[in-house]
Amino acid sequence: MAAGVDQVAAAVRRVTRVPTIVLVDGRSGAGKSTFADLLASRVDEATVVRLDDVYPGWDGLRAGADTVRARVLAPLRRGDPGRWPEWDWDADRLSGRERRVDPARIVIAEGAGVLTPASARLADVTVWVDAPREARRARALERDGETYRPHWDRWERQEDVHVRDHRPAEIAGVVVTLP
């Protein structure tokens, strides 16, 4: 993973546009969050926006990605703050709180579904993180435990639709494959 992070960090440093927008996509358990956190630690003034804070529940992959594109990426590209309603996973509803991200030097948006042709047009650097299905599943269930187990299949079906419709691995500027 370190080599991929170094490659993307170098690409981010070459971008002169502020904010520099980085999209990190991949299926559940692929390593997107870890990748985004490592990347943020290797570049200056980075803010990470996690789609996990945006998805409106277990059936909300596309809606979360659309929200991030319209309410975070597009405003940031204009130099305005991004805002979105926060999802409360425990209550299975909107929390009533609004989250905000200012146009920092670098904004990294990470989450399944974030990389589409429309969102790629708003980004400066795009990344697809991949790993074998069984490794991803094991990591996701280890991370989220029994909370995630009953939802794995329905989330994976949404990821399948995203991959089929948007082909994120093909439009990504960098593809990182993990074991």
GROMACS .gro file of C-alpha atoms in nm:
model
  179
    1MET     CA    1   0.000   0.000   0.000
    2ALA     CA    2   0.286   0.238   0.080
    3ALA     CA    3   0.403   0.252  -0.282
    4GLY     CA    4   0.053   0.340  -0.400
    5VAL     CA    5   0.020   0.608  -0.134
    6ASP     CA    6   0.357   0.754  -0.235
    7GLN     CA    7   0.254   0.756  -0.602
    8VAL     CA    8  -0.073   0.937  -0.525
    9ALA     CA    9   0.095   1.178  -0.281
   10ALA     CA   10   0.339   1.276  -0.557
   11ALA     CA   11   0.048   1.331  -0.798
   12VAL     CA   12  -0.133   1.544  -0.538
   13ARG     CA   13   0.176   1.760  -0.483
   14ARG     CA   14   0.193   1.834  -0.858
   15VAL     CA   15  -0.160   1.980  -0.860
   16THR     CA   16  -0.166   2.357  -0.827
   17ARG     CA   17  -0.544   2.404  -0.809
   18VAL     CA   18  -0.686   2.473  -0.461
   19PRO     CA   19  -0.861   2.291  -0.327
   20THR     CA   20  -0.703   1.980  -0.469
   21ILE     CA   21  -0.978   1.717  -0.473
   22VAL     CA   22  -0.882   1.351  -0.442
   23LEU     CA   23  -1.133   1.066  -0.480
   24VAL     CA   24  -1.057   0.725  -0.329
   25ASP     CA   25  -1.306   0.455  -0.430
   26GLY     CA   26  -1.317   0.079  -0.391
   27ARG     CA   27  -1.539  -0.196  -0.264
   28SER     CA   28  -1.604  -0.255   0.105
   29GLY     CA   29  -1.298  -0.381   0.289
   30ALA     CA   30  -1.059  -0.297   0.005
   31GLY     CA   31  -0.857  -0.055   0.218
   32LYS     CA   32  -0.997   0.285   0.110
   33SER     CA   33  -1.007   0.440   0.457
   34THR     CA   34  -0.658   0.321   0.546
   35PHE     CA   35  -0.529   0.445   0.211
   36ALA     CA   36  -0.697   0.786   0.257
   37ASP     CA   37  -0.561   0.822   0.610
   38LEU     CA   38  -0.207   0.735   0.499
   39LEU     CA   39  -0.235   0.977   0.208
   40ALA     CA   40  -0.360   1.254   0.437
   41SER     CA   41  -0.060   1.197   0.664
   42ARG     CA   42   0.181   1.241   0.371
   43VAL     CA   43   0.047   1.564   0.223
   44ASP     CA   44   0.000   1.904   0.384
   45GLU     CA   45  -0.334   2.040   0.501
   46ALA     CA   46  -0.554   1.748   0.398
   47THR     CA   47  -0.911   1.694   0.511
   48VAL     CA   48  -1.079   1.355   0.469
   49VAL     CA   49  -1.451   1.332   0.391
   50ARG     CA   50  -1.583   0.982   0.456
   51LEU     CA   51  -1.886   0.866   0.266
   52ASP     CA   52  -1.968   0.646   0.567
   53ASP     CA   53  -2.087   0.971   0.728
   54VAL     CA   54  -2.309   1.044   0.428
   55TYR     CA   55  -2.470   0.718   0.306
   56PRO     CA   56  -2.837   0.718   0.409
   57GLY     CA   57  -2.836   0.363   0.543
   58TRP     CA   58  -2.760   0.022   0.401
   59ASP     CA   59  -2.939   0.089   0.073
   60GLY     CA   60  -2.781   0.430   0.020
   61LEU     CA   61  -2.458   0.379  -0.173
   62ARG     CA   62  -2.571   0.570  -0.480
   63ALA     CA   63  -2.757   0.837  -0.282
   64GLY     CA   64  -2.451   0.897  -0.065
   65ALA     CA   65  -2.224   0.928  -0.366
   66ASP     CA   66  -2.469   1.165  -0.537
   67THR     CA   67  -2.489   1.377  -0.221
   68VAL     CA   68  -2.112   1.405  -0.199
   69ARG     CA   69  -2.085   1.505  -0.564
   70ALA     CA   70  -2.361   1.768  -0.545
   71ARG     CA   71  -2.317   1.900  -0.191
   72VAL     CA   72  -1.945   1.858  -0.128
   73LEU     CA   73  -1.738   1.827  -0.446
   74ALA     CA   74  -1.925   2.079  -0.664
   75PRO     CA   75  -1.927   2.353  -0.397
   76LEU     CA   76  -1.561   2.288  -0.313
   77ARG     CA   77  -1.469   2.318  -0.680
   78ARG     CA   78  -1.635   2.662  -0.677
   79GLY     CA   79  -1.439   2.755  -0.363
   80ASP     CA   80  -1.740   2.724  -0.135
   81PRO     CA   81  -1.776   2.498   0.171
   82GLY     CA   82  -1.927   2.156   0.126
   83ARG     CA   83  -2.221   2.061   0.351
   84TRP     CA   84  -2.417   1.743   0.399
   85PRO     CA   85  -2.666   1.592   0.643
   86GLU     CA   86  -2.500   1.344   0.878
   87TRP     CA   87  -2.637   0.989   0.893
   88ASP     CA   88  -2.678   0.822   1.233
   89TRP     CA   89  -2.615   0.452   1.174
   90ASP     CA   90  -2.729   0.350   1.522
   91ALA     CA   91  -3.065   0.527   1.488
   92ASP     CA   92  -3.092   0.442   1.114
   93ARG     CA   93  -3.190   0.798   1.026
   94LEU     CA   94  -3.048   1.143   0.967
   95SER     CA   95  -2.888   1.274   1.285
   96GLY     CA   96  -3.026   1.626   1.246
   97ARG     CA   97  -2.671   1.760   1.229
   98GLU     CA   98  -2.509   1.910   0.925
   99ARG     CA   99  -2.144   1.836   0.852
  100ARG     CA  100  -1.922   2.090   0.679
  101VAL     CA  101  -1.588   2.088   0.504
  102ASP     CA  102  -1.412   2.409   0.409
  103PRO     CA  103  -1.212   2.437   0.088
  104ALA     CA  104  -0.887   2.318   0.249
  105ARG     CA  105  -0.568   2.284   0.051
  106ILE     CA  106  -0.645   1.915  -0.013
  107VAL     CA  107  -0.977   1.736   0.029
  108ILE     CA  108  -0.982   1.357   0.010
  109ALA     CA  109  -1.328   1.204  -0.040
  110GLU     CA  110  -1.322   0.830   0.028
  111GLY     CA  111  -1.593   0.572   0.000
  112ALA     CA  112  -1.757   0.315  -0.220
  113GLY     CA  113  -1.930   0.482  -0.512
  114VAL     CA  114  -1.748   0.816  -0.498
  115LEU     CA  115  -1.573   0.775  -0.835
  116THR     CA  116  -1.808   0.824  -1.128
  117PRO     CA  117  -1.757   1.005  -1.457
  118ALA     CA  118  -1.944   1.306  -1.314
  119SER     CA  119  -1.742   1.320  -0.991
  120ALA     CA  120  -1.415   1.258  -1.177
  121ARG     CA  121  -1.473   1.583  -1.369
  122LEU     CA  122  -1.465   1.767  -1.034
  123ALA     CA  123  -1.153   1.590  -0.908
  124ASP     CA  124  -0.782   1.634  -0.961
  125VAL     CA  125  -0.662   1.287  -0.859
  126THR     CA  126  -0.868   0.967  -0.869
  127VAL     CA  127  -0.787   0.632  -0.709
  128TRP     CA  128  -0.944   0.286  -0.720
  129VAL     CA  129  -0.839   0.052  -0.436
  130ASP     CA  130  -0.893  -0.316  -0.511
  131ALA     CA  131  -0.847  -0.645  -0.326
  132PRO     CA  132  -0.977  -1.001  -0.362
  133ARG     CA  133  -1.337  -1.050  -0.247
  134GLU     CA  134  -1.262  -1.288   0.040
  135ALA     CA  135  -0.986  -1.064   0.177
  136ARG     CA  136  -1.219  -0.764   0.157
  137ARG     CA  137  -1.502  -0.950   0.327
  138ALA     CA  138  -1.275  -1.071   0.607
  139ARG     CA  139  -1.142  -0.718   0.666
  140ALA     CA  140  -1.489  -0.562   0.661
  141LEU     CA  141  -1.632  -0.814   0.905
  142GLU     CA  142  -1.329  -0.786   1.132
  143ARG     CA  143  -1.365  -0.407   1.127
  144ASP     CA  144  -1.743  -0.387   1.175
  145GLY     CA  145  -1.818  -0.727   1.326
  146GLU     CA  146  -2.166  -0.868   1.340
  147THR     CA  147  -2.316  -0.527   1.266
  148TYR     CA  148  -2.213  -0.559   0.901
  149ARG     CA  149  -2.260  -0.933   0.843
  150PRO     CA  150  -2.636  -0.921   0.764
  151HIS     CA  151  -2.583  -0.632   0.520
  152TRP     CA  152  -2.278  -0.756   0.326
  153ASP     CA  153  -2.473  -0.905   0.034
  154ARG     CA  154  -2.707  -0.609  -0.018
  155TRP     CA  155  -2.416  -0.362   0.000
  156GLU     CA  156  -2.214  -0.576  -0.240
  157ARG     CA  157  -2.504  -0.572  -0.490
  158GLN     CA  158  -2.499  -0.191  -0.482
  159GLU     CA  159  -2.123  -0.196  -0.539
  160ASP     CA  160  -2.178  -0.432  -0.833
  161VAL     CA  161  -2.420  -0.181  -0.989
  162HIS     CA  162  -2.173   0.104  -0.931
  163VAL     CA  163  -1.886  -0.090  -1.089
  164ARG     CA  164  -2.102  -0.198  -1.384
  165ASP     CA  165  -2.252   0.147  -1.448
  166HIS     CA  166  -1.953   0.373  -1.375
  167ARG     CA  167  -1.644   0.154  -1.429
  168PRO     CA  168  -1.442   0.332  -1.159
  169ALA     CA  169  -1.132   0.116  -1.203
  170GLU     CA  170  -1.117   0.221  -1.568
  171ILE     CA  171  -1.154   0.594  -1.503
  172ALA     CA  172  -0.922   0.604  -1.201
  173GLY     CA  173  -0.589   0.772  -1.258
  174VAL     CA  174  -0.428   0.527  -1.017
  175VAL     CA  175  -0.530   0.169  -0.935
  176VAL     CA  176  -0.392   0.019  -0.615
  177THR     CA  177  -0.430  -0.357  -0.568
  178LEU     CA  178  -0.391  -0.494  -0.217
  179PRO     CA  179  -0.371  -0.856  -0.102
   0.00000   0.00000   0.00000
